[in-house]
CSV table of C-alpha atoms in Angstrom, one decimal:
chain,number,residue,atom,x,y,z
A,49,MET,CA,0.0,0.1,-0.1
A,50,LYS,CA,2.5,2.4,-1.0
A,51,PRO,CA,2.8,4.6,-3.8
A,52,PRO,CA,5.2,3.5,-6.7
A,53,VAL,CA,8.4,5.4,-7.6
A,54,PHE,CA,7.5,8.7,-9.6
A,55,SER,CA,9.4,12.0,-10.4
A,56,TYR,CA,7.6,14.9,-8.5
A,57,HIS,CA,6.9,18.1,-9.8
A,58,ASP,CA,5.6,21.1,-8.3
A,59,PRO,CA,5.1,24.2,-10.7
A,60,ARG,CA,4.1,27.6,-9.3
A,61,SER,CA,2.2,28.8,-12.4
A,62,LEU,CA,-0.4,27.6,-14.8
A,63,ALA,CA,2.0,28.3,-17.6
A,64,GLU,CA,4.7,25.9,-15.8
A,65,ALA,CA,2.2,23.3,-15.4
A,66,VAL,CA,1.0,23.3,-19.0
A,67,SER,CA,4.7,22.9,-20.1
A,68,LEU,CA,5.7,20.5,-17.7
A,69,LEU,CA,2.9,18.3,-19.1
A,70,GLY,CA,3.4,18.8,-22.8
A,71,ARG,CA,6.9,18.0,-22.0
A,72,LEU,CA,6.9,14.9,-19.8
A,73,GLU,CA,5.7,11.2,-21.0
A,74,ASN,CA,3.2,9.3,-18.6
A,75,ALA,CA,2.4,12.0,-16.2
A,76,LYS,CA,-0.2,12.3,-14.1
A,77,VAL,CA,-2.0,15.6,-12.4
A,78,LEU,CA,-2.5,15.8,-8.7
A,79,ALA,CA,-5.0,18.1,-7.5
A,80,GLY,CA,-6.6,17.3,-4.0
A,81,GLY,CA,-5.2,13.9,-4.1
A,82,GLN,CA,-8.3,12.2,-2.6
A,83,SER,CA,-8.9,9.7,-5.6
A,84,LEU,CA,-5.2,9.8,-7.3
A,85,MET,CA,-3.4,9.1,-4.0
A,86,PRO,CA,-5.4,5.8,-3.3
A,87,MET,CA,-4.9,4.6,-6.7
A,88,LEU,CA,-1.1,5.4,-6.2
A,89,ASN,CA,-1.1,3.7,-2.9
A,90,MET,CA,-3.0,0.6,-4.4
A,91,ARG,CA,-0.7,0.9,-7.8
A,92,TYR,CA,-3.9,0.8,-9.9
A,93,VAL,CA,-1.9,3.7,-11.5
A,94,LEU,CA,1.8,3.9,-12.5
A,95,PRO,CA,2.8,7.0,-13.8
A,96,ASP,CA,6.4,8.2,-14.3
A,97,HIS,CA,5.6,11.7,-13.2
A,98,VAL,CA,3.3,13.4,-10.7
A,99,VAL,CA,2.5,17.1,-11.3
A,100,ASP,CA,1.2,18.4,-8.5
A,101,LEU,CA,-1.3,21.5,-8.7
A,102,GLY,CA,-1.0,22.5,-5.3
A,103,ARG,CA,1.3,25.3,-5.4
A,104,VAL,CA,0.0,26.6,-8.5
A,105,GLU,CA,-1.3,30.2,-7.8
A,106,GLY,CA,-4.8,31.4,-8.9
A,107,LEU,CA,-6.8,28.2,-9.3
A,108,ALA,CA,-8.9,28.4,-6.4
A,109,TYR,CA,-11.9,30.8,-6.1
A,110,ILE,CA,-15.5,31.1,-6.2
A,111,ARG,CA,-16.9,34.0,-8.0
A,112,ASP,CA,-20.2,35.6,-8.9
A,113,ASP,CA,-20.4,36.7,-12.7
A,114,GLY,CA,-24.1,37.6,-12.3
A,115,GLU,CA,-25.8,34.6,-14.1
A,116,ALA,CA,-23.6,32.2,-13.1
A,117,VAL,CA,-21.1,30.9,-10.4
A,118,VAL,CA,-17.5,30.7,-11.3
A,119,VAL,CA,-15.1,28.2,-9.6
A,120,GLY,CA,-11.5,27.7,-10.0
A,121,ALA,CA,-10.7,24.3,-10.6
A,122,MET,CA,-8.4,24.0,-7.4
A,123,THR,CA,-11.3,25.1,-5.3
A,124,ARG,CA,-11.6,22.6,-2.1
A,125,GLN,CA,-14.8,20.9,-2.0
A,126,ARG,CA,-15.0,22.4,1.8
A,127,ASP,CA,-15.0,25.8,0.3
A,128,ILE,CA,-17.6,25.0,-1.7
A,129,GLU,CA,-19.5,23.6,1.2
A,130,PHE,CA,-19.1,26.8,3.2
A,131,SER,CA,-19.5,29.2,0.5
A,132,PRO,CA,-22.6,31.8,0.8
A,133,LEU,CA,-22.5,32.4,-2.6
A,134,VAL,CA,-23.0,28.9,-3.6
A,135,LYS,CA,-25.7,28.4,-1.0
A,136,GLU,CA,-27.6,31.1,-2.4
A,137,LYS,CA,-26.9,30.7,-6.2
A,138,LEU,CA,-26.5,27.2,-6.5
A,139,PRO,CA,-28.3,25.3,-3.5
A,140,LEU,CA,-28.4,22.0,-5.6
A,141,LEU,CA,-24.6,21.9,-5.4
A,142,ALA,CA,-24.7,23.0,-1.8
A,143,GLU,CA,-27.0,20.1,-0.9
A,144,ALA,CA,-24.8,17.6,-3.2
A,145,ILE,CA,-21.5,18.4,-1.6
A,146,LEU,CA,-22.7,17.1,1.6
A,147,SER,CA,-22.8,13.5,0.4
A,148,THR,CA,-19.4,14.0,-1.3
A,149,GLY,CA,-16.8,11.8,0.8
A,150,HIS,CA,-16.3,13.1,4.5
A,151,ARG,CA,-15.0,16.3,5.9
A,152,GLN,CA,-11.6,14.8,5.8
A,153,THR,CA,-11.8,14.2,2.2
A,154,ARG,CA,-13.7,17.6,1.3
A,155,ASN,CA,-11.0,19.2,3.0
A,156,ARG,CA,-8.5,18.4,0.4
A,157,GLY,CA,-10.5,17.2,-2.7
A,158,THR,CA,-11.1,19.8,-5.4
A,159,ILE,CA,-14.2,20.2,-7.7
A,160,GLY,CA,-11.7,19.9,-10.8
A,161,GLY,CA,-10.1,16.9,-9.4
A,162,SER,CA,-13.5,15.2,-9.2
A,163,LEU,CA,-14.7,16.5,-12.7
A,164,CYS,CA,-11.6,14.8,-14.4
A,165,HIS,CA,-11.6,11.9,-12.4
A,166,LEU,CA,-15.3,11.6,-13.8
A,167,ASP,CA,-16.4,8.9,-11.6
A,168,PRO,CA,-20.3,8.5,-12.9
A,169,SER,CA,-21.3,8.1,-9.1
A,170,ALA,CA,-19.5,11.7,-8.0
A,171,GLU,CA,-22.1,14.2,-7.0
A,172,GLN,CA,-19.9,17.1,-8.7
A,173,VAL,CA,-20.2,15.2,-11.8
A,174,THR,CA,-23.7,14.8,-11.7
A,175,VAL,CA,-24.4,18.4,-10.5
A,176,ALA,CA,-22.4,19.3,-13.6
A,177,ALA,CA,-24.7,17.6,-16.0
A,178,ALA,CA,-27.8,19.1,-14.1
A,179,LEU,CA,-26.5,22.8,-14.2
A,180,ASP,CA,-25.1,22.7,-17.9
A,181,ALA,CA,-21.7,23.5,-16.7
A,182,THR,CA,-19.1,25.1,-19.0
A,183,LEU,CA,-15.6,24.0,-18.6
A,184,THR,CA,-12.5,26.0,-19.5
A,185,ILE,CA,-9.5,23.8,-20.3
A,186,GLU,CA,-6.1,25.2,-20.9
A,187,GLY,CA,-3.3,23.2,-23.0
A,188,PRO,CA,-0.1,24.7,-25.2
A,189,ARG,CA,-2.6,25.6,-27.9
A,190,GLY,CA,-4.4,28.2,-25.6
A,191,ARG,CA,-7.8,28.2,-23.6
A,192,ARG,CA,-11.0,26.7,-25.1
A,193,THR,CA,-14.4,26.0,-23.7
A,194,MET,CA,-16.5,22.8,-23.5
A,195,PRO,CA,-19.9,22.3,-22.4
A,196,PHE,CA,-20.1,19.5,-19.8
A,197,ALA,CA,-22.4,17.6,-21.7
A,198,GLU,CA,-19.3,16.8,-24.1
A,199,PHE,CA,-16.9,16.4,-21.3
A,200,PRO,CA,-17.6,12.2,-20.9
A,201,VAL,CA,-16.3,10.2,-23.6
A,202,ALA,CA,-16.2,7.1,-21.9
A,203,PHE,CA,-16.4,5.5,-18.5
A,204,MET,CA,-14.1,7.6,-16.1
A,205,THR,CA,-12.6,9.2,-19.4
A,206,PRO,CA,-12.8,12.9,-19.8
A,207,ASN,CA,-12.5,14.9,-23.2
A,208,ILE,CA,-9.0,16.3,-22.3
A,209,GLU,CA,-5.6,15.9,-23.8
A,210,PRO,CA,-2.8,14.4,-21.6
A,211,ASP,CA,-1.3,18.3,-22.1
A,212,GLU,CA,-4.1,20.0,-21.0
A,213,LEU,CA,-5.8,21.0,-17.7
A,214,LEU,CA,-9.2,22.0,-16.6
A,215,VAL,CA,-8.8,25.5,-14.9
A,216,GLU,CA,-12.4,26.9,-14.5
A,217,ILE,CA,-15.9,25.6,-14.1
A,218,ARG,CA,-19.0,28.0,-14.9
A,219,LEU,CA,-22.1,26.9,-13.1
A,220,PRO,CA,-24.8,29.1,-14.3
A,221,ALA,CA,-27.4,29.7,-11.7
A,222,TRP,CA,-31.4,29.1,-11.9
A,223,PRO,CA,-33.5,31.9,-11.2
A,224,LYS,CA,-34.3,32.9,-7.4
A,225,GLY,CA,-37.2,30.7,-6.0
A,226,HIS,CA,-36.5,27.7,-8.1
A,227,GLY,CA,-36.8,24.1,-6.7
A,228,TYR,CA,-33.9,21.8,-6.3
A,229,GLY,CA,-33.1,18.4,-4.7
A,230,PHE,CA,-30.5,15.9,-4.4
A,231,VAL,CA,-31.0,12.6,-3.4
A,232,GLU,CA,-28.5,9.6,-3.5
A,233,PHE,CA,-28.7,6.0,-2.2
A,234,ALA,CA,-25.4,4.5,-0.7
A,235,ARG,CA,-25.0,1.7,1.7
A,236,ARG,CA,-23.1,4.0,4.1
A,237,HIS,CA,-22.7,7.6,4.5
A,238,GLY,CA,-20.0,8.9,2.2
A,239,ASP,CA,-19.7,5.9,0.1
A,240,PHE,CA,-20.0,6.0,-3.5
A,241,ALA,CA,-23.6,6.2,-4.4
A,242,ILE,CA,-25.2,3.1,-6.3
A,243,ALA,CA,-27.8,5.9,-7.6
A,244,SER,CA,-28.1,9.5,-7.4
A,245,ALA,CA,-30.6,11.8,-9.0
A,246,ALA,CA,-30.8,15.9,-9.1
A,247,ALA,CA,-33.7,17.7,-10.0
A,248,LEU,CA,-34.3,21.3,-10.4
A,249,LEU,CA,-37.6,23.0,-11.2
A,250,GLN,CA,-38.9,26.4,-12.3
A,251,VAL,CA,-42.7,27.1,-11.8
A,252,ASP,CA,-44.4,30.0,-13.6
A,253,GLY,CA,-47.2,32.4,-12.1
A,254,SER,CA,-49.9,30.0,-13.3
A,255,GLY,CA,-48.2,26.9,-11.2
A,256,LYS,CA,-47.1,25.0,-14.3
A,257,ILE,CA,-43.7,23.7,-14.7
A,258,ALA,CA,-41.7,26.3,-17.0
A,259,ARG,CA,-38.3,24.5,-16.7
A,260,ALA,CA,-37.1,21.2,-15.5
A,261,SER,CA,-33.7,19.6,-15.4
A,262,LEU,CA,-33.5,15.9,-14.2
A,263,THR,CA,-30.1,13.7,-13.8
A,264,LEU,CA,-29.2,10.5,-12.9
A,265,GLY,CA,-25.8,9.6,-11.5
A,266,GLY,CA,-24.1,6.2,-10.5
A,267,VAL,CA,-26.5,4.3,-13.1
A,268,ASP,CA,-24.4,4.7,-16.3
A,269,THR,CA,-20.9,5.3,-17.4
A,270,ALA,CA,-21.6,9.0,-17.4
A,271,PRO,CA,-24.1,11.4,-15.9
A,272,LEU,CA,-27.8,10.9,-17.8
A,273,ARG,CA,-29.6,13.9,-18.5
A,274,MET,CA,-33.1,12.8,-18.6
A,275,THR,CA,-34.5,14.9,-21.2
A,276,GLU,CA,-37.4,12.7,-22.2
A,277,ALA,CA,-38.6,13.2,-18.7
A,278,GLU,CA,-37.7,16.9,-18.7
A,279,GLU,CA,-40.0,17.3,-21.8
A,280,LEU,CA,-42.9,15.2,-19.9
A,281,MET,CA,-42.9,17.9,-17.0
A,282,VAL,CA,-42.6,21.2,-18.9
A,283,GLY,CA,-46.0,22.8,-19.1
A,284,GLN,CA,-47.6,20.3,-16.7
A,285,VAL,CA,-48.9,21.2,-13.3
A,286,PRO,CA,-46.3,19.5,-11.0
A,287,ASP,CA,-48.0,16.5,-8.7
A,288,GLU,CA,-47.2,13.1,-7.5
A,289,GLY,CA,-48.4,11.4,-10.6
A,290,LEU,CA,-46.4,13.5,-12.8
A,291,PHE,CA,-43.2,13.0,-10.8
A,292,ARG,CA,-44.0,9.1,-11.1
A,293,ALA,CA,-44.5,8.9,-14.4
A,294,ALA,CA,-41.1,10.6,-15.0
A,295,GLY,CA,-39.4,8.2,-12.5
A,296,GLU,CA,-40.8,5.4,-14.9
A,297,ILE,CA,-38.7,7.0,-17.8
A,298,CYS,CA,-36.1,6.9,-15.6
A,299,GLY,CA,-36.4,3.0,-14.6
A,300,ARG,CA,-36.2,2.1,-18.0
A,301,ILE,CA,-32.7,3.2,-18.8
A,302,GLU,CA,-29.7,1.1,-19.7
A,303,ALA,CA,-28.0,0.9,-16.6
A,304,MET,CA,-24.6,-0.4,-15.5
A,305,ASP,CA,-24.3,-4.0,-14.1
A,306,ASP,CA,-21.6,-5.0,-12.0
A,307,ALA,CA,-20.7,-7.5,-9.5
A,308,LEU,CA,-22.5,-5.9,-6.5
A,309,VAL,CA,-25.1,-4.0,-8.3
A,310,PRO,CA,-27.2,-5.5,-10.8
A,311,ALA,CA,-28.8,-3.4,-13.6
A,312,SER,CA,-32.2,-4.1,-12.5
A,313,TYR,CA,-31.7,-2.9,-9.3
A,314,ARG,CA,-30.1,0.3,-10.4
A,315,ARG,CA,-33.2,0.9,-12.6
A,316,LYS,CA,-35.2,0.7,-10.0
A,317,LEU,CA,-33.1,2.7,-7.6
A,318,ALA,CA,-33.0,5.4,-10.6
A,319,ALA,CA,-36.9,5.6,-10.6
A,320,VAL,CA,-37.0,5.9,-6.7
A,321,MET,CA,-34.5,8.6,-6.6
A,322,SER,CA,-35.6,10.6,-9.1
A,323,ARG,CA,-38.9,10.6,-8.0
A,324,ARG,CA,-37.7,11.8,-4.2
A,325,ALA,CA,-35.5,14.4,-6.2
A,326,LEU,CA,-38.2,15.7,-8.0
A,327,VAL,CA,-40.8,16.0,-4.7
A,328,LEU,CA,-38.1,17.6,-3.0
A,329,ALA,CA,-37.3,20.1,-5.8
A,330,GLN,CA,-41.2,20.9,-5.7
A,331,GLY,CA,-41.4,21.5,-1.9
A,332,ARG,CA,-38.8,23.8,-2.4
A,333,VAL,CA,-40.4,26.0,-5.0
A,334,GLU,CA,-41.3,29.6,-4.3
A,335,ARG,CA,-43.9,30.8,-6.3
A,336,PRO,CA,-43.5,34.2,-8.1
B,220,MET,CA,15.3,6.5,-9.9
B,221,THR,CA,14.1,7.3,-6.2
B,222,GLU,CA,13.6,11.2,-5.7
B,223,MET,CA,14.3,12.6,-2.5
B,224,ARG,CA,13.4,16.0,-1.4
B,225,LYS,CA,13.9,17.9,1.7
B,226,ILE,CA,11.1,18.9,3.8
B,227,SER,CA,10.4,21.6,6.4
B,228,VAL,CA,7.3,21.2,8.4
B,229,LYS,CA,5.8,22.2,11.8
B,230,VAL,CA,4.2,19.5,13.6
B,231,ASN,CA,2.4,20.4,17.1
B,232,GLY,CA,4.2,23.5,17.2
B,233,LYS,CA,7.7,22.0,16.8
B,234,ALA,CA,9.6,22.7,13.7
B,235,TYR,CA,11.3,19.4,11.9
B,236,GLU,CA,13.2,19.0,8.8
B,237,ALA,CA,13.5,15.9,7.0
B,238,GLU,CA,14.5,13.9,3.7
B,239,ALA,CA,12.1,11.5,2.3
B,240,GLU,CA,11.3,9.9,-1.0
B,241,VAL,CA,8.7,12.0,-2.9
B,242,ARG,CA,6.4,9.1,-3.2
B,243,MET,CA,6.1,8.9,0.7
B,244,HIS,CA,2.7,9.7,2.1
B,245,LEU,CA,2.8,12.0,5.1
B,246,ALA,CA,1.6,9.3,7.5
B,247,ASP,CA,4.6,7.1,6.9
B,248,PHE,CA,6.8,10.5,7.0
B,249,LEU,CA,5.4,11.3,10.6
B,250,ARG,CA,5.6,7.6,12.0
B,251,GLN,CA,8.8,6.6,10.3
B,252,LYS,CA,11.0,9.9,9.7
B,253,LEU,CA,9.7,12.1,12.6
B,254,GLY,CA,9.2,9.3,14.8
B,255,LEU,CA,5.4,10.4,15.8
B,256,THR,CA,4.1,6.7,15.9
B,257,GLY,CA,0.6,8.0,17.6
B,258,THR,CA,-1.0,8.6,13.8
B,259,HIS,CA,-2.2,5.0,13.0
B,260,LEU,CA,-2.2,3.5,9.7
B,261,GLY,CA,-5.4,1.2,8.9
B,262,CYS,CA,-6.4,0.9,5.3
B,263,GLU,CA,-3.8,3.2,3.5
B,264,HIS,CA,-6.2,4.1,0.7
B,265,GLY,CA,-8.7,6.8,2.6
B,266,VAL,CA,-11.4,4.6,3.8
B,267,CYS,CA,-10.8,4.1,7.8
B,268,GLY,CA,-9.7,7.6,8.8
B,269,ALA,CA,-7.3,6.3,11.5
B,270,CYS,CA,-4.5,8.3,9.8
B,271,THR,CA,-6.5,11.7,10.3
B,272,ILE,CA,-4.5,14.5,11.1
B,273,LEU,CA,-4.8,18.4,11.0
B,274,LEU,CA,-3.2,20.1,8.2
B,275,ASP,CA,-3.4,24.0,8.5
B,276,GLY,CA,-6.1,23.5,11.0
B,277,ARG,CA,-8.3,21.3,8.6
B,278,THR,CA,-8.3,17.5,8.9
B,279,ALA,CA,-7.2,15.4,6.1
B,280,ARG,CA,-6.3,11.7,5.6
B,281,SER,CA,-2.4,11.6,6.2
B,282,CYS,CA,-2.4,8.3,3.8
B,283,LEU,CA,-3.9,10.7,1.1
B,284,THR,CA,-1.2,13.2,1.3
B,285,LEU,CA,2.4,13.3,0.2
B,286,ALA,CA,4.8,14.3,2.6
B,287,VAL,CA,6.4,16.6,0.0
B,288,GLN,CA,3.0,18.4,-0.1
B,289,VAL,CA,3.0,19.8,3.2
B,290,ASP,CA,6.7,21.2,3.2
B,291,GLY,CA,6.2,24.9,4.7
B,292,HIS,CA,2.9,24.0,6.2
B,293,GLU,CA,1.4,23.1,9.8
B,294,ILE,CA,0.4,20.0,11.2
B,295,MET,CA,-1.3,18.8,14.2
B,296,THR,CA,-1.1,14.9,15.3
B,297,ILE,CA,-2.7,13.1,18.0
B,298,GLU,CA,0.5,14.0,20.1
B,299,GLY,CA,-0.2,17.7,19.9
B,300,ILE,CA,-3.9,17.7,21.6
B,301,ALA,CA,-2.9,17.1,25.3
B,302,ASP,CA,-1.2,20.0,27.2
B,303,GLY,CA,1.9,18.0,28.8
B,304,ASP,CA,0.5,15.5,31.2
B,305,THR,CA,-2.7,17.2,31.0
B,306,LEU,CA,-5.4,15.5,29.3
B,307,HIS,CA,-7.4,17.7,26.7
B,308,PRO,CA,-11.5,17.3,27.7
B,309,LEU,CA,-11.9,15.4,24.4
B,310,GLN,CA,-9.5,12.6,25.9
B,311,GLU,CA,-11.0,12.9,29.5
B,312,ALA,CA,-14.6,12.4,27.9
B,313,PHE,CA,-13.5,9.5,26.0
B,314,ARG,CA,-11.8,7.8,29.0
B,315,ASP,CA,-15.0,8.5,30.9
B,316,ASN,CA,-17.5,7.3,28.5
B,317,HIS,CA,-15.7,4.2,27.4
B,318,GLY,CA,-14.9,5.8,24.1
B,319,LEU,CA,-11.9,3.4,23.3
B,320,GLN,CA,-11.7,-0.4,23.3
B,321,CYS,CA,-8.4,-1.6,21.3
B,322,GLY,CA,-7.7,2.0,20.6
B,323,PHE,CA,-6.5,1.7,17.0
B,324,CYS,CA,-9.1,4.2,15.5
B,325,THR,CA,-8.8,6.6,18.5
B,326,PRO,CA,-6.2,9.0,17.3
B,327,GLY,CA,-8.3,9.4,14.0
B,328,MET,CA,-11.5,9.6,15.9
B,329,LEU,CA,-9.9,12.6,18.3
B,330,THR,CA,-8.3,14.7,15.5
B,331,THR,CA,-11.5,14.6,13.5
B,332,LEU,CA,-13.7,15.6,16.8
B,333,ILE,CA,-11.0,18.2,17.5
B,334,GLU,CA,-12.3,20.0,14.3
B,335,LEU,CA,-15.9,19.2,14.6
B,336,LEU,CA,-16.2,20.7,17.9
B,337,ARG,CA,-14.0,23.5,17.0
B,338,ASP,CA,-16.2,24.3,13.9
B,339,ASN,CA,-19.5,23.3,15.8
B,340,PRO,CA,-19.5,23.5,19.5
B,341,ASP,CA,-22.8,22.3,20.1
B,342,PRO,CA,-23.4,19.6,17.7
B,343,THR,CA,-26.7,17.1,17.7
B,344,GLU,CA,-26.0,13.4,17.9
B,345,GLU,CA,-26.7,13.1,14.5
B,346,GLU,CA,-24.0,15.8,13.6
B,347,VAL,CA,-21.5,13.7,15.4
B,348,ARG,CA,-22.3,10.6,13.8
B,349,ILE,CA,-22.1,12.4,10.3
B,350,GLY,CA,-18.7,14.0,11.2
B,351,ILE,CA,-17.1,10.6,12.4
B,352,SER,CA,-18.7,8.7,9.4
B,353,GLY,CA,-15.3,8.6,7.6
B,354,ASN,CA,-13.6,7.1,10.8
B,355,LEU,CA,-14.1,3.0,11.3
B,356,CYS,CA,-13.9,1.6,14.7
B,357,ARG,CA,-13.8,-2.3,14.2
B,358,CYS,CA,-14.7,-2.5,17.6
B,359,THR,CA,-17.9,-1.1,16.8
B,360,GLY,CA,-17.8,1.1,19.8
B,361,TYR,CA,-19.5,3.9,18.2
B,362,GLN,CA,-21.9,4.4,20.9
B,363,GLY,CA,-19.2,5.3,23.6
B,364,ILE,CA,-17.5,7.2,21.0
B,365,VAL,CA,-20.6,9.5,20.2
B,366,ALA,CA,-21.6,9.6,23.8
B,367,ALA,CA,-17.9,11.0,24.8
B,368,ALA,CA,-17.8,13.3,21.7
B,369,LEU,CA,-21.3,15.0,23.3
B,370,ASP,CA,-19.7,14.9,26.7
B,371,ALA,CA,-16.6,16.6,25.4
B,372,ALA,CA,-18.5,19.4,23.7
B,373,LYS,CA,-20.5,20.1,27.1
B,374,ARG,CA,-17.2,20.0,28.9
B,375,MET,CA,-15.3,22.4,26.1
B,376,ARG,CA,-18.5,24.8,26.1
B,377,ALA,CA,-18.3,25.0,30.2
B,378,LEU,CA,-14.5,25.9,29.7
B,379,SER,CA,-14.7,28.7,26.9
């Protein structure tokens, strides 16, 4: 249970970090270390080089840009948890982050690290999909932005080159008074969720759903935006029957199958988690 | 090739300097290089919480932190909780409430609770249970640990 031999690099600037990644073969980026370190200890990964972003200036911040909250990739999960701005503008993220690991891991773990690790059951990954986040990626060819929906290309594989770094996440805020709900099912608090659901609802003056976002985490290789269920709900008056119907759509997905959790169980949980997330979100809607 | 680095770190208020391999995690560094064996290693992959320390005042799993990463930083370990021979109220509460059985998880439980009670001096039982959810006690002595934490909170509030 000891990390393998590697060379360690601790750049002080983003430019230095990008240039190292362009130059070094078989390098891994170390952000908060809460996924990479266990993988090193268990020797699931054997990098020749580790590039630690811990001393790079200017990658940790939470800013309000009016329509969105902009978060630096090296922002610690604890700082997201305790941010009044996140609580006010992104209550879905504020709720979901409480299920991310434990206090000891949130103190170190970063949002950028979690998104690039791209575990399909990770709360921040599910929330980024639910909020239609935009990612800023920096590399030797300059900066580019990408909608989060284009980021996952396969199981735990982000759409990012080995010489590029995720530097910023832009999370659009929903209007004041929107409903939100994040629920997950795990065997123990802080464990990886077997299934999770993130729901956002906006209700218009006549009491009908004007906008809906429903995302499942942990059930497929990447978070699943349930557009069919979203379309079903928009224009309808929210009630138990509607949420049950939305849940039933979620119960028909192609779910992952593994040695511990059969696909049929994930589908059942997907239906229940999505209904619960929607009921929770509806209960939090403040009518205009 | 084994790469070495000199690491300067303040642990429990005392300055240390030692050479270590860059791949060495902080728990091994504390135990093997600095001789501070109070920090225990259980799973070494971030699940059991036994190796919890405070890094710049925030808890962290020392098996998930490289020693080189703490160069220039401040650490508090289980050895830094008591004031000389005078036990910390949290330690007294653990003794009085049967919060230790085999004692292996205790260093991580105490360091975790130092942060919890600092940030939330009057926690509910549920908050304590969530707070220690990242610390495993294989004696399953959670009832005593939770009772000790709540008793310690009371003692610490009376002192402040």
